[in-house]
Coordinates of C-alpha atoms in Angstrom, one line a residue:
M37 CA 3.4 26.8 -2.3
K38 CA 5.5 24.2 -2.6
L39 CA 6.4 21.4 -0.3
K40 CA 9.8 19.2 -1.0
L41 CA 9.1 16.0 1.1
I42 CA 11.7 13.6 1.5
Y43 CA 12.6 10.2 3.0
P44 CA 16.4 9.7 3.3
R45 CA 18.4 6.6 2.2
W46 CA 19.7 3.9 4.4
E47 CA 22.1 1.4 4.2
K48 CA 20.7 -2.2 4.0
L49 CA 22.3 -5.2 5.9
R50 CA 24.9 -7.0 4.0
G51 CA 24.3 -10.6 3.0
Q52 CA 20.2 -10.4 2.6
T53 CA 17.9 -10.0 -0.8
T54 CA 17.5 -6.3 -0.9
F55 CA 14.4 -4.5 -2.3
N56 CA 12.7 -1.5 -1.8
L57 CA 9.0 -0.7 -0.5
P58 CA 7.3 2.3 -0.8
P59 CA 7.4 4.1 2.3
H60 CA 4.1 4.7 4.8
G61 CA 4.8 7.4 6.7
P62 CA 5.8 10.3 4.3
V63 CA 2.6 8.9 2.3
V64 CA 0.2 9.5 5.1
F65 CA 1.8 12.6 6.4
A66 CA 1.1 14.1 3.0
A67 CA -2.9 13.6 3.5
T68 CA -2.7 15.8 6.3
V69 CA -0.9 18.5 4.5
P70 CA -3.6 21.4 3.5
G71 CA -5.0 21.2 -0.2
D72 CA -3.3 23.7 -1.4
V73 CA 0.3 22.9 -0.9
D74 CA 1.9 21.3 -3.9
I75 CA 3.9 18.5 -2.8
S76 CA 7.0 16.8 -4.6
F77 CA 8.5 13.4 -3.1
T78 CA 11.5 11.7 -3.3
D79 CA 12.1 8.6 -2.0
E80 CA 16.1 8.8 -1.7
N81 CA 16.4 4.7 -1.3
V82 CA 15.4 4.6 -5.3
E83 CA 16.0 8.0 -6.6
P84 CA 18.3 11.1 -5.7
V85 CA 17.5 14.4 -3.8
Q86 CA 17.7 17.1 -6.1
F87 CA 19.3 20.0 -4.0
D88 CA 18.4 22.3 -6.9
E89 CA 14.8 21.7 -6.7
A90 CA 12.5 24.9 -6.5
C91 CA 10.3 24.7 -3.0
D92 CA 9.3 26.8 -0.3
L93 CA 10.3 24.3 2.5
V94 CA 11.6 21.4 2.8
A95 CA 9.9 18.2 5.3
I96 CA 11.9 15.2 6.2
S97 CA 10.5 11.9 7.0
M98 CA 12.4 9.4 9.1
M99 CA 11.4 6.4 10.3
L100 CA 14.5 4.2 11.2
S101 CA 17.5 5.2 13.3
T102 CA 19.7 4.2 10.4
Q103 CA 18.2 6.9 8.5
V104 CA 18.9 9.7 11.2
K105 CA 22.2 11.1 10.2
R106 CA 21.3 10.9 6.5
G107 CA 18.8 13.1 7.0
W108 CA 20.5 15.4 9.0
A109 CA 23.1 15.9 6.2
I110 CA 20.1 16.5 3.9
A111 CA 18.8 19.3 6.3
D112 CA 22.3 21.0 6.5
E113 CA 22.9 20.8 2.9
F114 CA 19.0 22.7 2.2
R115 CA 19.7 25.3 5.3
R116 CA 23.1 26.4 3.8
R117 CA 20.9 27.1 0.5
G118 CA 18.4 29.0 2.9
K119 CA 15.7 26.7 3.2
K120 CA 13.5 26.1 6.1
V121 CA 13.7 22.3 7.3
I122 CA 11.0 20.8 9.8
F123 CA 11.5 17.1 10.6
G124 CA 9.0 14.4 11.5
G125 CA 8.2 10.4 11.7
I126 CA 9.0 7.5 14.1
S127 CA 12.9 8.8 14.3
T128 CA 12.0 12.4 14.7
M129 CA 10.2 11.5 17.6
L130 CA 12.9 8.7 19.3
H131 CA 15.8 11.1 18.2
A132 CA 14.3 14.9 19.0
E133 CA 17.3 16.2 21.0
D134 CA 19.6 15.6 17.9
T135 CA 17.0 16.3 15.4
I136 CA 16.7 20.1 16.8
E137 CA 19.9 20.9 16.2
H138 CA 19.7 20.5 12.2
A139 CA 16.1 21.9 12.2
D140 CA 14.0 24.6 11.9
A141 CA 11.1 22.9 13.2
V142 CA 10.5 19.2 14.5
F143 CA 7.0 17.9 14.6
L144 CA 6.6 15.3 17.1
G145 CA 3.4 13.1 17.2
E146 CA 0.4 12.1 15.1
A147 CA -0.1 15.0 12.2
E148 CA -3.4 14.6 11.6
G149 CA -5.8 17.8 12.5
R150 CA -2.6 19.8 13.0
M151 CA -0.9 20.5 9.8
E152 CA -2.7 23.9 9.4
E153 CA -1.4 25.1 12.5
V154 CA 1.8 24.3 11.1
F155 CA 1.7 25.9 7.4
D156 CA -0.1 28.9 9.2
D157 CA 3.0 29.2 11.1
W158 CA 5.2 29.2 8.5
R159 CA 3.4 31.8 5.8
N160 CA 3.4 34.6 9.0
D161 CA 7.0 33.8 9.5
R162 CA 6.2 32.9 13.2
L163 CA 7.4 28.8 12.7
K164 CA 7.8 27.1 15.9
K165 CA 11.2 25.4 16.9
V166 CA 9.0 22.1 18.5
Y167 CA 5.4 21.4 17.9
N168 CA 4.9 18.4 20.5
Y169 CA 1.9 16.6 20.1
M170 CA 3.3 13.0 21.8
G171 CA 0.5 11.3 23.9
H172 CA -2.0 13.7 22.7
M173 CA -3.6 11.5 20.0
P174 CA -6.0 13.1 17.2
P175 CA -9.3 10.6 16.6
S176 CA -8.5 8.0 14.9
E177 CA -11.6 8.8 12.0
L178 CA -9.2 11.7 10.9
V179 CA -6.6 9.2 9.4
G180 CA -7.8 9.5 5.9
P181 CA -6.7 7.4 2.6
A182 CA -2.9 7.9 2.0
R183 CA -1.4 9.8 -0.8
R184 CA 0.6 7.0 -2.6
D185 CA -0.2 9.0 -5.8
L186 CA 3.0 10.8 -4.7
Y187 CA 5.6 7.9 -5.2
R188 CA 6.4 6.4 -8.8
R189 CA 5.2 3.1 -8.6
E190 CA 7.8 1.9 -11.5
L191 CA 10.3 2.2 -8.9
Y192 CA 9.2 -0.3 -6.3
N193 CA 9.9 -3.5 -8.4
H194 CA 12.6 -6.5 -7.4
K195 CA 13.4 -8.1 -10.6
G196 CA 10.1 -7.4 -12.5
V197 CA 8.0 -7.8 -9.9
Q198 CA 5.9 -5.1 -8.3
M199 CA 6.4 -4.7 -4.5
V200 CA 3.4 -4.5 -1.9
D201 CA 1.7 -1.2 -0.8
L202 CA 1.7 -0.5 2.8
F203 CA -1.5 0.2 4.6
H204 CA -2.6 0.4 8.1
A205 CA -5.9 0.0 10.1
S206 CA -4.8 0.9 13.0
R207 CA -2.7 3.0 15.3
G208 CA -1.9 2.0 19.1
C209 CA -0.6 -1.1 20.9
R210 CA -1.9 -2.3 24.4
F211 CA 1.3 -4.7 24.8
S212 CA 4.6 -3.3 25.7
C213 CA 7.7 -5.6 24.4
Y214 CA 10.7 -4.9 25.4
P215 CA 13.0 -4.0 22.8
C216 CA 10.1 -1.9 20.8
A217 CA 9.1 1.6 21.1
V218 CA 5.7 1.7 20.2
S219 CA 4.4 2.4 23.5
Y220 CA 5.9 5.7 23.7
L221 CA 5.4 6.9 20.1
G222 CA 1.7 5.7 19.6
G223 CA 0.3 5.2 23.1
R224 CA -0.5 1.8 25.3
I225 CA -4.6 2.0 23.8
F226 CA -5.6 0.5 20.8
R227 CA -7.2 2.4 18.4
P228 CA -8.4 0.7 15.3
R229 CA -9.7 3.3 12.4
P230 CA -13.2 2.6 11.7
I231 CA -14.1 0.2 9.0
D232 CA -15.7 2.7 6.7
R233 CA -12.1 4.9 6.9
V234 CA -10.1 1.8 6.3
L235 CA -12.2 0.4 3.5
E236 CA -12.3 4.1 1.9
D237 CA -8.8 3.9 2.1
L238 CA -8.4 0.3 0.5
A239 CA -10.3 1.3 -2.2
T240 CA -7.9 4.1 -3.6
I241 CA -5.0 1.0 -3.6
D242 CA -4.3 -0.1 -7.5
N243 CA -2.4 -3.0 -6.4
N244 CA -3.0 -6.6 -5.7
R245 CA -0.6 -6.8 -2.9
L246 CA -0.4 -5.2 0.5
F247 CA 1.3 -5.1 3.9
I248 CA -0.9 -4.2 6.6
V249 CA 1.7 -2.3 9.0
D250 CA -0.2 -2.4 12.3
N251 CA 1.6 -3.3 15.3
S252 CA -0.3 -6.4 15.7
L253 CA -4.0 -7.2 14.4
A254 CA -4.4 -9.2 17.5
Q255 CA -6.0 -6.7 20.1
N256 CA -9.9 -6.6 19.4
K257 CA -10.6 -10.0 18.1
E258 CA -14.2 -8.3 17.3
W259 CA -12.7 -5.5 15.1
E260 CA -9.9 -7.8 13.4
I261 CA -13.6 -10.1 12.3
E262 CA -15.2 -7.2 10.6
L263 CA -11.9 -6.3 8.9
F264 CA -11.4 -9.4 7.6
R265 CA -15.1 -10.4 6.7
E266 CA -15.1 -6.5 4.7
M267 CA -11.8 -7.1 3.1
I268 CA -12.7 -10.4 1.2
P269 CA -14.4 -8.3 -1.9
F270 CA -10.9 -6.7 -2.4
K271 CA -9.5 -10.1 -3.3
K272 CA -6.0 -8.5 -2.5
K273 CA -3.0 -10.6 -1.3
W274 CA -1.8 -9.4 2.2
I275 CA 1.1 -10.1 4.8
S276 CA 0.7 -8.9 8.4
H277 CA 1.8 -8.9 12.1
T278 CA 0.1 -11.5 14.1
I279 CA -2.9 -12.2 14.1
E280 CA -5.7 -13.9 16.4
D281 CA -5.1 -17.3 17.5
D282 CA -8.6 -18.6 16.3
P283 CA -9.8 -20.7 13.7
K284 CA -12.9 -18.5 12.8
V285 CA -10.3 -15.4 12.5
L286 CA -7.9 -17.6 10.5
D287 CA -10.3 -18.7 8.2
L288 CA -11.6 -15.4 7.4
A289 CA -8.2 -14.1 7.2
A290 CA -7.7 -17.0 4.5
R291 CA -10.7 -15.8 3.0
A292 CA -9.3 -12.2 3.0
G293 CA -6.2 -13.0 1.5
A294 CA -3.9 -13.4 4.3
W295 CA -0.7 -14.0 2.5
Y296 CA 2.1 -14.5 5.1
V297 CA 2.3 -13.2 8.7
Y298 CA 5.2 -12.2 10.6
Q299 CA 5.1 -14.7 13.9
A300 CA 7.6 -14.0 17.1
V301 CA 9.5 -17.0 17.7
Y302 CA 10.9 -16.6 21.1
D303 CA 11.2 -20.1 22.7
T304 CA 11.0 -23.9 21.2
S305 CA 7.6 -24.9 22.7
D306 CA 4.6 -26.7 21.3
Y307 CA 2.4 -23.5 21.3
I308 CA 5.0 -22.2 18.8
R309 CA 5.0 -25.5 16.7
E310 CA 1.4 -25.5 16.7
R311 CA 0.8 -21.5 16.3
V312 CA 2.7 -22.3 13.1
R313 CA 1.1 -25.6 11.3
R314 CA -2.6 -23.7 12.2
Y315 CA -1.2 -21.0 10.0
H316 CA -0.6 -23.3 7.1
D317 CA -3.7 -25.2 7.6
H318 CA -5.4 -21.9 6.5
G319 CA -3.1 -21.7 3.9
I320 CA -1.7 -18.8 5.1
G321 CA 2.4 -18.8 5.1
V322 CA 4.8 -17.5 8.2
E323 CA 8.1 -15.4 8.4
G324 CA 9.5 -16.0 11.7
T325 CA 11.0 -13.2 13.7
I326 CA 13.5 -14.2 15.8
L327 CA 14.9 -12.1 18.3
I328 CA 18.5 -12.8 19.8
G329 CA 20.9 -11.3 22.5
L330 CA 18.6 -11.0 25.1
D331 CA 19.7 -11.3 28.6
N332 CA 18.1 -14.4 29.4
Q333 CA 19.7 -16.5 26.1
S334 CA 22.4 -18.4 26.8
E335 CA 24.4 -19.5 23.4
D336 CA 23.1 -22.8 23.8
D337 CA 19.7 -21.6 24.0
I338 CA 20.0 -19.6 20.6
R339 CA 21.4 -22.6 19.1
R340 CA 18.7 -24.8 20.3
L341 CA 16.3 -22.0 19.1
I342 CA 18.0 -21.9 15.6
D343 CA 17.4 -25.8 15.6
F344 CA 14.1 -25.9 16.3
L345 CA 13.4 -22.9 13.5
L346 CA 14.2 -25.8 10.9
E347 CA 11.9 -28.3 12.3
I348 CA 8.5 -26.2 12.3
D349 CA 8.6 -25.5 8.3
L350 CA 8.8 -21.9 8.8
D351 CA 8.5 -20.5 5.0
L352 CA 11.1 -17.6 5.7
A353 CA 12.8 -16.7 8.9
E354 CA 13.7 -12.9 9.9
F355 CA 16.8 -12.5 12.4
T356 CA 18.1 -9.6 14.9
V357 CA 19.7 -8.7 17.2
M358 CA 18.8 -6.9 20.6
T359 CA 18.9 -3.2 19.7
P360 CA 18.4 -0.7 22.8
F361 CA 16.6 1.9 20.6
P362 CA 16.1 4.9 22.5
H363 CA 12.8 5.3 24.6
T364 CA 12.5 1.4 24.9
K365 CA 13.3 -0.3 28.7
G366 CA 15.4 -2.2 26.8
Y367 CA 17.6 1.3 25.7
D368 CA 16.8 2.7 29.8
D369 CA 18.3 -0.6 31.5
L370 CA 21.2 -1.0 29.4
L371 CA 22.1 2.7 29.6
R372 CA 21.6 2.5 33.5
Q373 CA 24.0 -0.3 33.5
G374 CA 26.7 1.0 31.0
R375 CA 26.5 -1.8 28.7
I376 CA 25.9 0.2 25.7
F377 CA 29.2 0.9 23.8
D378 CA 28.3 2.1 20.4
F379 CA 25.9 5.4 20.0
D380 CA 26.5 5.5 16.1
W381 CA 22.7 5.2 14.8
N382 CA 24.1 4.2 11.7
H383 CA 24.7 0.7 13.6
Y384 CA 21.2 0.8 14.9
N385 CA 20.1 -1.7 12.0
A386 CA 18.7 -4.4 14.6
G387 CA 21.9 -6.8 12.3
Q388 CA 24.7 -5.1 14.3
V389 CA 25.6 -5.6 18.0
V390 CA 26.1 -2.4 20.2
F391 CA 26.0 -3.4 23.7
H392 CA 27.7 -5.8 25.9
P393 CA 25.2 -9.4 26.0
K394 CA 25.0 -10.6 29.5
Q395 CA 26.2 -14.1 29.0
M396 CA 28.4 -13.7 26.5
S397 CA 31.0 -11.4 24.5
A398 CA 29.2 -9.0 21.8
E399 CA 31.9 -10.2 19.4
R400 CA 30.0 -13.9 20.1
L401 CA 26.8 -12.6 19.5
Q402 CA 27.6 -11.1 16.4
E403 CA 28.8 -14.4 15.5
L404 CA 25.9 -16.3 16.5
Y405 CA 23.8 -13.4 14.5
D406 CA 25.5 -14.2 11.3
Y407 CA 25.4 -18.3 12.1
A408 CA 21.5 -17.9 12.3
W409 CA 21.2 -16.6 8.9
Q410 CA 23.7 -18.8 7.3
S411 CA 22.2 -21.8 8.8
F412 CA 18.5 -21.6 8.3
Y413 CA 19.2 -20.5 4.8
R414 CA 22.2 -23.0 4.0
D415 CA 20.3 -25.3 2.0
E416 CA 17.7 -22.7 0.2
S417 CA 18.6 -19.0 0.1
Q418 CA 16.4 -16.2 1.4
E419 CA 15.6 -14.8 -2.6
Q420 CA 14.7 -18.9 -3.3
K421 CA 12.4 -19.1 -0.3
M422 CA 10.5 -15.5 -1.0
F423 CA 10.3 -16.8 -4.9
R424 CA 8.3 -19.7 -3.9
L425 CA 6.3 -18.1 -1.3
F426 CA 5.5 -15.5 -3.7
S427 CA 5.0 -18.0 -6.6
K428 CA 2.1 -19.3 -4.5
V429 CA 0.6 -16.1 -4.3
V430 CA 0.6 -15.3 -7.8
I431 CA -1.1 -18.7 -8.3
R432 CA -3.9 -18.0 -6.2
E433 CA -3.8 -14.1 -8.1
M434 CA -4.1 -15.9 -11.7
E435 CA -6.9 -18.7 -10.5
E436 CA -8.7 -15.4 -9.0
G437 CA -8.3 -13.6 -12.3
T438 CA -6.4 -10.5 -10.3
F439 CA -2.8 -11.4 -11.5
R440 CA -1.8 -8.4 -14.0
P441 CA 1.9 -9.4 -15.4
R442 CA 3.8 -6.7 -17.2
N443 CA 4.3 -8.9 -20.3
R444 CA 3.6 -12.9 -20.8
S445 CA 7.5 -13.2 -20.8
L446 CA 8.1 -12.2 -17.3
I447 CA 5.5 -15.2 -16.2
N448 CA 7.7 -17.8 -18.8
Q449 CA 11.4 -16.1 -17.4
S450 CA 9.9 -15.9 -13.5
F451 CA 7.5 -18.5 -12.5
G452 CA 7.8 -21.5 -14.6
K453 CA 5.5 -24.1 -16.4
K454 CA 3.1 -24.4 -13.3
V455 CA 2.4 -21.0 -13.2
E456 CA 2.4 -20.6 -17.0
R457 CA -0.4 -23.6 -16.6
T458 CA -2.6 -22.2 -14.5
F459 CA -2.5 -18.6 -16.7
A460 CA -3.6 -20.4 -19.9
R461 CA -6.8 -22.2 -18.2
S462 CA -7.4 -18.8 -16.8
E463 CA -7.7 -17.3 -20.4
Q464 CA -9.8 -20.2 -21.4

């Protein structure tokens, strides 16, 4: 049996550096598929879908709301050609009622331990319209190594530089942030993977650079300490969301290869200023994640926050506008108050205002969002700041002997004399 697995494309935000990372959800799902199924994978962000490719069943994995309309269009075309189509992934769960209209089946929830049933039903021509496992989480030890062999690694580079591989060490989140759907999708209980299973997965990744996509690593300090300690021998360089604000944890994270972290910057407090400083003291970069458009934010608040970012020495900043994704408290509140005016899911990209803010017009919030990006990157572009942060990790890789350049000319062209000198020393 041949399964065609597809990850639909989405439109990137204008004015930002565009690059594609290898997707995580599809290859994690693929690891749950029975071994006798032959899987062919297409990430439409880097290569076109071949609708005439021979296959028995089509699976469409969607992560973002901005993918759903394209995912539906792909499904409609395959079904027109007589193929059965099943949907899964985060955005399938968030948009299940609409997605059902374009599917022969939708799978809701986490796939580990459940795919034998689905494929048995397909083989016996009794595929259910809905497989709903929401709220019924499989044991975390069932989460095995992702099928990263399915994607073409050469398609994921930016100007000749290999992008990070995505990886996760836990699921669920004990926090329930206002604009976030994680508590709906994965529950309010933090579910770490057993460390031996994490290390098994890490050992399959032939890439020095990782993005640990867990919602937050700062949820169980003892597990976090063990994770970082066990990661040290792998000599990976990695990005993650927030880690524990504790000297012991930060030291271990740095030794384990922490490259930079995403840190929410929600006010102009000394706590945030010191938090960024402590990361930097341990050699860990910081990308601030800044959400604007909350009801408690005035225009002056947003402007002060932007000014503050320029004072605290962030390496990067990513601005998002409050977006009421389905199955979040933000969506429920704004829908009940009649404040959502745009239900085109292509616009739910965290960069376009789709609701009426409380303290300003939608048009003014959109202007402030654009102003935030322009102000922070006025003196140095986003690509230049990213390059500077990337150069630091390349130097560390060279010092450790783990840097694997595609060719020497790439080093000279991309990283300049300082990196070239480091490379030369490492060869001596």
